[in-house]
Amino acid sequence: MRVESTARSSSLSRSGGVGRAQGGGFFVDDGAATQRAATAAPVAAASSLDALLALQAVEDPLFARKKALRRGNALLDTLESIKADLLLGQVSEGRLNQLMALIGQARDRNLPGLDGVLDDIELRARVELAKFGRYPGM
């Protein structure tokens, strides 16, 4: 729509009854052809989907660090539980199995300061398991 002028239109005047509509009211035009739905738009190019998947595959460095810290804390907690069991006189099989499962988990080795600490924790866990005749990874 194009605006031709900025002048105001003439004032409106009322004629006839107040607020009364002329004619019938609501009606359906039977003669008009119904419009069909537009065809579906083509799916976005596969390259954009590939880009999203590639972006999701990139691991956040902080996520890897948090994952390694959780693993180290889980190993230390299990070692503490084994120590408490030793003080009570009997170590449960469940705790030893849990420790073996934690050691068996693969981990990333690209965190320079944290890798040394995790190696020390793993070594301590392997020593405790060896005391009970269990040798993970062999």
Short mmCIF file of N, CA and C in Angstrom, two decimals:
data_model
loop_
_atom_site.label_atom_id
_atom_site.label_comp_id
_atom_site.label_asym_id
_atom_site.label_seq_id
_atom_site.Cartn_x
_atom_site.Cartn_y
_atom_site.Cartn_z
N MET A 1 0.84 -1.17 0.00
CA MET A 1 0.00 0.00 0.00
C MET A 1 0.88 1.23 0.00
N ARG A 2 0.49 2.18 -0.80
CA ARG A 2 1.27 3.40 -0.93
C ARG A 2 0.50 4.57 -0.34
N VAL A 3 1.16 5.40 0.43
CA VAL A 3 0.54 6.58 1.01
C VAL A 3 0.73 7.73 0.05
N GLU A 4 -0.38 8.31 -0.43
CA GLU A 4 -0.33 9.39 -1.41
C GLU A 4 -0.21 10.76 -0.75
N SER A 5 -0.91 10.95 0.35
CA SER A 5 -0.86 12.26 0.99
C SER A 5 -0.93 12.09 2.50
N THR A 6 -0.54 13.12 3.18
CA THR A 6 -0.59 13.08 4.63
C THR A 6 -1.74 13.90 5.18
N ALA A 7 -2.59 14.45 4.29
CA ALA A 7 -3.73 15.26 4.74
C ALA A 7 -4.78 14.37 5.38
N ARG A 8 -5.51 14.93 6.34
CA ARG A 8 -6.56 14.19 7.03
C ARG A 8 -7.76 14.04 6.12
N SER A 9 -8.44 12.97 6.31
CA SER A 9 -9.65 12.75 5.52
C SER A 9 -10.79 13.58 6.11
N SER A 10 -11.88 13.64 5.37
CA SER A 10 -13.02 14.43 5.83
C SER A 10 -13.63 13.78 7.06
N SER A 11 -14.30 14.58 7.84
CA SER A 11 -14.88 14.06 9.07
C SER A 11 -16.03 13.13 8.76
N LEU A 12 -16.25 12.20 9.62
CA LEU A 12 -17.31 11.22 9.43
C LEU A 12 -18.61 11.77 10.00
N SER A 13 -19.68 11.44 9.35
CA SER A 13 -20.98 11.84 9.89
C SER A 13 -21.83 10.60 10.03
N ARG A 14 -22.66 10.58 11.04
CA ARG A 14 -23.51 9.43 11.27
C ARG A 14 -24.85 9.67 10.60
N SER A 15 -25.31 8.60 10.03
CA SER A 15 -26.66 8.68 9.47
C SER A 15 -27.39 7.42 9.86
N GLY A 16 -28.60 7.50 10.13
CA GLY A 16 -29.38 6.33 10.49
C GLY A 16 -29.30 6.06 11.97
N GLY A 17 -29.64 4.83 12.34
CA GLY A 17 -29.70 4.44 13.74
C GLY A 17 -28.34 4.32 14.36
N VAL A 18 -28.35 4.45 15.63
CA VAL A 18 -27.10 4.37 16.37
C VAL A 18 -26.73 2.92 16.58
N GLY A 19 -25.52 2.53 16.16
CA GLY A 19 -24.99 1.20 16.44
C GLY A 19 -25.71 0.07 15.76
N ARG A 20 -26.54 0.32 14.78
CA ARG A 20 -27.30 -0.73 14.13
C ARG A 20 -26.64 -1.07 12.80
N ALA A 21 -26.34 -2.33 12.60
CA ALA A 21 -25.69 -2.76 11.37
C ALA A 21 -26.73 -2.96 10.28
N GLN A 22 -26.36 -2.65 9.09
CA GLN A 22 -27.23 -2.84 7.94
C GLN A 22 -27.04 -4.25 7.40
N GLY A 23 -28.03 -4.92 7.01
CA GLY A 23 -27.91 -6.20 6.35
C GLY A 23 -27.93 -7.35 7.32
N GLY A 24 -27.56 -8.53 6.77
CA GLY A 24 -27.73 -9.78 7.47
C GLY A 24 -26.80 -10.02 8.63
N GLY A 25 -25.61 -9.96 8.51
CA GLY A 25 -24.69 -10.37 9.56
C GLY A 25 -23.64 -11.30 8.98
N PHE A 26 -23.38 -12.38 9.65
CA PHE A 26 -22.35 -13.32 9.21
C PHE A 26 -22.89 -14.26 8.15
N PHE A 27 -22.15 -14.46 7.09
CA PHE A 27 -22.52 -15.43 6.06
C PHE A 27 -21.27 -16.01 5.44
N VAL A 28 -21.41 -17.19 4.87
CA VAL A 28 -20.30 -17.87 4.21
C VAL A 28 -20.50 -17.75 2.72
N ASP A 29 -19.46 -17.36 2.02
CA ASP A 29 -19.52 -17.23 0.57
C ASP A 29 -19.31 -18.60 -0.04
N ASP A 30 -20.37 -19.19 -0.56
CA ASP A 30 -20.28 -20.53 -1.13
C ASP A 30 -19.58 -20.54 -2.48
N GLY A 31 -19.55 -19.45 -3.14
CA GLY A 31 -18.99 -19.41 -4.48
C GLY A 31 -17.47 -19.34 -4.50
N ALA A 32 -16.88 -18.94 -3.43
CA ALA A 32 -15.43 -18.77 -3.40
C ALA A 32 -14.75 -20.13 -3.31
N ALA A 33 -13.73 -20.30 -4.09
CA ALA A 33 -12.98 -21.56 -4.06
C ALA A 33 -12.07 -21.57 -2.84
N THR A 34 -12.00 -22.71 -2.19
CA THR A 34 -11.13 -22.81 -1.03
C THR A 34 -9.69 -22.87 -1.48
N GLN A 35 -8.84 -22.26 -0.71
CA GLN A 35 -7.42 -22.27 -1.04
C GLN A 35 -6.77 -23.51 -0.45
N ARG A 36 -5.89 -24.07 -1.19
CA ARG A 36 -5.16 -25.25 -0.69
C ARG A 36 -3.97 -24.78 0.15
N ALA A 37 -3.57 -25.66 1.04
CA ALA A 37 -2.39 -25.35 1.87
C ALA A 37 -1.16 -25.29 0.98
N ALA A 38 -0.29 -24.41 1.33
CA ALA A 38 0.94 -24.28 0.56
C ALA A 38 1.75 -25.56 0.68
N THR A 39 2.50 -25.86 -0.34
CA THR A 39 3.33 -27.06 -0.30
C THR A 39 4.41 -26.89 0.76
N ALA A 40 4.86 -28.01 1.28
CA ALA A 40 5.87 -27.98 2.33
C ALA A 40 7.16 -27.39 1.80
N ALA A 41 7.79 -26.61 2.62
CA ALA A 41 9.07 -26.02 2.24
C ALA A 41 10.13 -27.11 2.26
N PRO A 42 11.11 -27.01 1.40
CA PRO A 42 12.16 -28.04 1.40
C PRO A 42 12.92 -28.03 2.72
N VAL A 43 13.38 -29.20 3.11
CA VAL A 43 14.14 -29.34 4.35
C VAL A 43 15.46 -28.62 4.18
N ALA A 44 15.94 -28.05 5.27
CA ALA A 44 17.21 -27.31 5.23
C ALA A 44 18.32 -28.23 4.73
N ALA A 45 19.29 -27.63 4.18
CA ALA A 45 20.40 -28.39 3.61
C ALA A 45 21.07 -29.25 4.68
N ALA A 46 21.58 -30.39 4.26
CA ALA A 46 22.21 -31.32 5.19
C ALA A 46 23.47 -30.72 5.82
N SER A 47 24.06 -29.76 5.14
CA SER A 47 25.29 -29.17 5.68
C SER A 47 25.03 -28.46 7.00
N SER A 48 23.86 -27.82 7.14
CA SER A 48 23.58 -27.14 8.40
C SER A 48 23.38 -28.15 9.52
N LEU A 49 22.77 -29.29 9.20
CA LEU A 49 22.59 -30.35 10.19
C LEU A 49 23.94 -30.94 10.59
N ASP A 50 24.80 -31.13 9.61
CA ASP A 50 26.15 -31.63 9.90
C ASP A 50 26.92 -30.66 10.80
N ALA A 51 26.72 -29.38 10.56
CA ALA A 51 27.41 -28.38 11.38
C ALA A 51 26.93 -28.45 12.83
N LEU A 52 25.63 -28.63 13.02
CA LEU A 52 25.10 -28.74 14.39
C LEU A 52 25.63 -29.99 15.08
N LEU A 53 25.67 -31.10 14.37
CA LEU A 53 26.18 -32.33 14.96
C LEU A 53 27.66 -32.21 15.30
N ALA A 54 28.40 -31.56 14.43
CA ALA A 54 29.83 -31.36 14.70
C ALA A 54 30.03 -30.46 15.92
N LEU A 55 29.18 -29.46 16.06
CA LEU A 55 29.28 -28.57 17.21
C LEU A 55 28.97 -29.31 18.50
N GLN A 56 28.01 -30.22 18.46
CA GLN A 56 27.68 -30.99 19.65
C GLN A 56 28.79 -31.97 20.00
N ALA A 57 29.53 -32.44 19.01
CA ALA A 57 30.57 -33.43 19.24
C ALA A 57 31.81 -32.81 19.91
N VAL A 58 31.99 -31.51 19.77
CA VAL A 58 33.14 -30.85 20.37
C VAL A 58 32.94 -30.81 21.87
N GLU A 59 33.91 -31.36 22.59
CA GLU A 59 33.80 -31.41 24.05
C GLU A 59 34.35 -30.13 24.65
N ASP A 60 33.66 -29.65 25.62
CA ASP A 60 34.07 -28.47 26.36
C ASP A 60 35.24 -28.86 27.27
N PRO A 61 36.34 -28.09 27.27
CA PRO A 61 37.47 -28.45 28.14
C PRO A 61 37.08 -28.48 29.62
N LEU A 62 36.18 -27.62 30.02
CA LEU A 62 35.75 -27.62 31.42
C LEU A 62 34.96 -28.88 31.74
N PHE A 63 34.21 -29.39 30.75
CA PHE A 63 33.44 -30.62 30.97
C PHE A 63 34.38 -31.80 31.21
N ALA A 64 35.48 -31.88 30.44
CA ALA A 64 36.44 -32.96 30.63
C ALA A 64 37.10 -32.87 32.00
N ARG A 65 37.39 -31.66 32.43
CA ARG A 65 38.00 -31.47 33.76
C ARG A 65 37.03 -31.88 34.87
N LYS A 66 35.77 -31.47 34.74
CA LYS A 66 34.76 -31.83 35.75
C LYS A 66 34.55 -33.33 35.80
N LYS A 67 34.57 -33.96 34.63
CA LYS A 67 34.40 -35.41 34.57
C LYS A 67 35.56 -36.11 35.27
N ALA A 68 36.78 -35.64 35.03
CA ALA A 68 37.96 -36.23 35.68
C ALA A 68 37.91 -36.01 37.20
N LEU A 69 37.46 -34.84 37.62
CA LEU A 69 37.35 -34.57 39.06
C LEU A 69 36.30 -35.46 39.72
N ARG A 70 35.18 -35.68 39.03
CA ARG A 70 34.15 -36.58 39.58
C ARG A 70 34.69 -37.99 39.71
N ARG A 71 35.45 -38.43 38.72
CA ARG A 71 36.03 -39.78 38.76
C ARG A 71 37.02 -39.90 39.91
N GLY A 72 37.87 -38.90 40.08
CA GLY A 72 38.83 -38.91 41.18
C GLY A 72 38.15 -38.90 42.53
N ASN A 73 37.11 -38.10 42.66
CA ASN A 73 36.36 -38.06 43.93
C ASN A 73 35.66 -39.38 44.20
N ALA A 74 35.14 -40.02 43.16
CA ALA A 74 34.48 -41.32 43.34
C ALA A 74 35.49 -42.37 43.79
N LEU A 75 36.70 -42.34 43.22
CA LEU A 75 37.75 -43.27 43.64
C LEU A 75 38.12 -43.04 45.11
N LEU A 76 38.30 -41.78 45.48
CA LEU A 76 38.66 -41.47 46.87
C LEU A 76 37.55 -41.86 47.84
N ASP A 77 36.30 -41.62 47.46
CA ASP A 77 35.18 -42.00 48.33
C ASP A 77 35.12 -43.51 48.53
N THR A 78 35.37 -44.25 47.45
CA THR A 78 35.34 -45.71 47.55
C THR A 78 36.50 -46.21 48.41
N LEU A 79 37.67 -45.59 48.26
CA LEU A 79 38.81 -45.97 49.11
C LEU A 79 38.52 -45.66 50.58
N GLU A 80 37.85 -44.56 50.86
CA GLU A 80 37.47 -44.23 52.24
C GLU A 80 36.49 -45.27 52.79
N SER A 81 35.57 -45.71 51.95
CA SER A 81 34.60 -46.73 52.38
C SER A 81 35.30 -48.05 52.68
N ILE A 82 36.29 -48.39 51.87
CA ILE A 82 37.05 -49.62 52.11
C ILE A 82 37.83 -49.49 53.42
N LYS A 83 38.38 -48.31 53.68
CA LYS A 83 39.10 -48.09 54.93
C LYS A 83 38.16 -48.27 56.13
N ALA A 84 36.96 -47.73 56.02
CA ALA A 84 35.98 -47.89 57.10
C ALA A 84 35.60 -49.36 57.28
N ASP A 85 35.47 -50.09 56.16
CA ASP A 85 35.16 -51.52 56.24
C ASP A 85 36.30 -52.29 56.91
N LEU A 86 37.54 -51.91 56.61
CA LEU A 86 38.69 -52.57 57.24
C LEU A 86 38.69 -52.35 58.74
N LEU A 87 38.31 -51.16 59.17
CA LEU A 87 38.25 -50.88 60.61
C LEU A 87 37.16 -51.70 61.29
N LEU A 88 36.10 -52.03 60.54
CA LEU A 88 35.03 -52.87 61.09
C LEU A 88 35.37 -54.36 61.02
N GLY A 89 36.38 -54.69 60.21
CA GLY A 89 36.83 -56.07 60.16
C GLY A 89 36.46 -56.84 58.91
N GLN A 90 35.65 -56.29 58.02
CA GLN A 90 35.28 -57.04 56.81
C GLN A 90 34.97 -56.06 55.68
N VAL A 91 35.62 -56.30 54.54
CA VAL A 91 35.40 -55.46 53.36
C VAL A 91 34.35 -56.13 52.49
N SER A 92 33.36 -55.38 52.07
CA SER A 92 32.29 -55.96 51.25
C SER A 92 32.75 -56.15 49.81
N GLU A 93 32.23 -57.19 49.19
CA GLU A 93 32.54 -57.47 47.79
C GLU A 93 32.06 -56.33 46.89
N GLY A 94 30.95 -55.73 47.27
CA GLY A 94 30.39 -54.64 46.46
C GLY A 94 31.34 -53.46 46.34
N ARG A 95 32.02 -53.14 47.43
CA ARG A 95 32.96 -52.02 47.39
C ARG A 95 34.16 -52.35 46.51
N LEU A 96 34.65 -53.58 46.60
CA LEU A 96 35.78 -53.97 45.75
C LEU A 96 35.37 -53.97 44.28
N ASN A 97 34.17 -54.46 44.00
CA ASN A 97 33.69 -54.45 42.61
C ASN A 97 33.50 -53.02 42.10
N GLN A 98 33.03 -52.15 42.97
CA GLN A 98 32.85 -50.75 42.60
C GLN A 98 34.19 -50.10 42.28
N LEU A 99 35.19 -50.41 43.09
CA LEU A 99 36.53 -49.86 42.86
C LEU A 99 37.12 -50.39 41.55
N MET A 100 36.90 -51.67 41.28
CA MET A 100 37.39 -52.24 40.02
C MET A 100 36.70 -51.59 38.82
N ALA A 101 35.40 -51.33 38.95
CA ALA A 101 34.66 -50.70 37.86
C ALA A 101 35.16 -49.28 37.61
N LEU A 102 35.45 -48.55 38.68
CA LEU A 102 35.95 -47.19 38.53
C LEU A 102 37.32 -47.17 37.87
N ILE A 103 38.17 -48.12 38.23
CA ILE A 103 39.50 -48.17 37.62
C ILE A 103 39.39 -48.58 36.15
N GLY A 104 38.42 -49.42 35.84
CA GLY A 104 38.25 -49.89 34.46
C GLY A 104 37.72 -48.84 33.51
N GLN A 105 37.21 -47.73 34.02
CA GLN A 105 36.69 -46.68 33.15
C GLN A 105 37.83 -45.97 32.43
N ALA A 106 37.62 -45.73 31.15
CA ALA A 106 38.63 -45.00 30.38
C ALA A 106 38.56 -43.52 30.74
N ARG A 107 39.70 -42.86 30.67
CA ARG A 107 39.71 -41.42 30.97
C ARG A 107 40.61 -40.71 29.98
N ASP A 108 40.34 -39.42 29.82
CA ASP A 108 41.17 -38.59 28.94
C ASP A 108 42.46 -38.25 29.66
N ARG A 109 43.52 -38.23 28.90
CA ARG A 109 44.82 -37.90 29.48
C ARG A 109 45.37 -36.62 28.86
N ASN A 110 44.57 -35.57 28.91
CA ASN A 110 45.03 -34.31 28.33
C ASN A 110 44.92 -33.15 29.33
N LEU A 111 44.89 -33.49 30.61
CA LEU A 111 44.84 -32.46 31.66
C LEU A 111 46.13 -32.55 32.47
N PRO A 112 47.16 -31.77 32.12
CA PRO A 112 48.50 -31.94 32.67
C PRO A 112 48.57 -31.99 34.20
N GLY A 113 48.02 -31.07 34.91
CA GLY A 113 48.14 -31.06 36.36
C GLY A 113 47.30 -32.13 37.03
N LEU A 114 46.15 -32.39 36.46
CA LEU A 114 45.20 -33.32 37.05
C LEU A 114 45.57 -34.77 36.77
N ASP A 115 46.23 -35.03 35.65
CA ASP A 115 46.59 -36.41 35.30
C ASP A 115 47.50 -37.04 36.34
N GLY A 116 48.46 -36.30 36.84
CA GLY A 116 49.38 -36.84 37.85
C GLY A 116 48.66 -37.22 39.13
N VAL A 117 47.74 -36.38 39.56
CA VAL A 117 46.98 -36.66 40.78
C VAL A 117 46.09 -37.88 40.58
N LEU A 118 45.42 -37.96 39.43
CA LEU A 118 44.56 -39.11 39.15
C LEU A 118 45.37 -40.40 39.04
N ASP A 119 46.59 -40.31 38.48
CA ASP A 119 47.45 -41.50 38.42
C ASP A 119 47.81 -41.99 39.82
N ASP A 120 48.09 -41.06 40.73
CA ASP A 120 48.41 -41.44 42.11
C ASP A 120 47.21 -42.09 42.81
N ILE A 121 46.03 -41.54 42.58
CA ILE A 121 44.82 -42.11 43.19
C ILE A 121 44.56 -43.52 42.64
N GLU A 122 44.73 -43.66 41.32
CA GLU A 122 44.54 -44.98 40.71
C GLU A 122 45.54 -45.99 41.23
N LEU A 123 46.79 -45.57 41.40
CA LEU A 123 47.82 -46.47 41.92
C LEU A 123 47.45 -46.93 43.33
N ARG A 124 46.98 -46.02 44.16
CA ARG A 124 46.56 -46.39 45.52
C ARG A 124 45.40 -47.38 45.47
N ALA A 125 44.47 -47.16 44.57
CA ALA A 125 43.32 -48.06 44.44
C ALA A 125 43.78 -49.44 43.95
N ARG A 126 44.73 -49.48 43.02
CA ARG A 126 45.23 -50.77 42.53
C ARG A 126 45.97 -51.53 43.63
N VAL A 127 46.70 -50.81 44.48
CA VAL A 127 47.39 -51.46 45.59
C VAL A 127 46.38 -52.07 46.55
N GLU A 128 45.32 -51.34 46.87
CA GLU A 128 44.29 -51.87 47.77
C GLU A 128 43.62 -53.10 47.17
N LEU A 129 43.34 -53.06 45.88
CA LEU A 129 42.73 -54.23 45.23
C LEU A 129 43.69 -55.41 45.21
N ALA A 130 44.99 -55.14 45.01
CA ALA A 130 45.98 -56.23 44.98
C ALA A 130 46.08 -56.91 46.34
N LYS A 131 45.84 -56.18 47.41
CA LYS A 131 45.85 -56.78 48.75
C LYS A 131 44.76 -57.84 48.88
N PHE A 132 43.70 -57.71 48.11
CA PHE A 132 42.60 -58.67 48.16
C PHE A 132 42.64 -59.65 46.98
N GLY A 133 43.75 -59.65 46.25
CA GLY A 133 43.92 -60.60 45.15
C GLY A 133 43.17 -60.22 43.88
N ARG A 134 42.88 -58.98 43.72
CA ARG A 134 42.17 -58.50 42.52
C ARG A 134 43.12 -57.62 41.72
N TYR A 135 43.17 -57.89 40.43
CA TYR A 135 44.10 -57.17 39.57
C TYR A 135 43.35 -56.65 38.34
N PRO A 136 42.84 -55.44 38.39
CA PRO A 136 42.09 -54.91 37.24
C PRO A 136 43.01 -54.61 36.07
N GLY A 137 42.49 -54.81 34.88
CA GLY A 137 43.24 -54.48 33.68
C GLY A 137 44.30 -55.49 33.31
N MET A 138 44.27 -56.67 33.88
CA MET A 138 45.26 -57.70 33.54
C MET A 138 44.59 -58.92 33.02
#
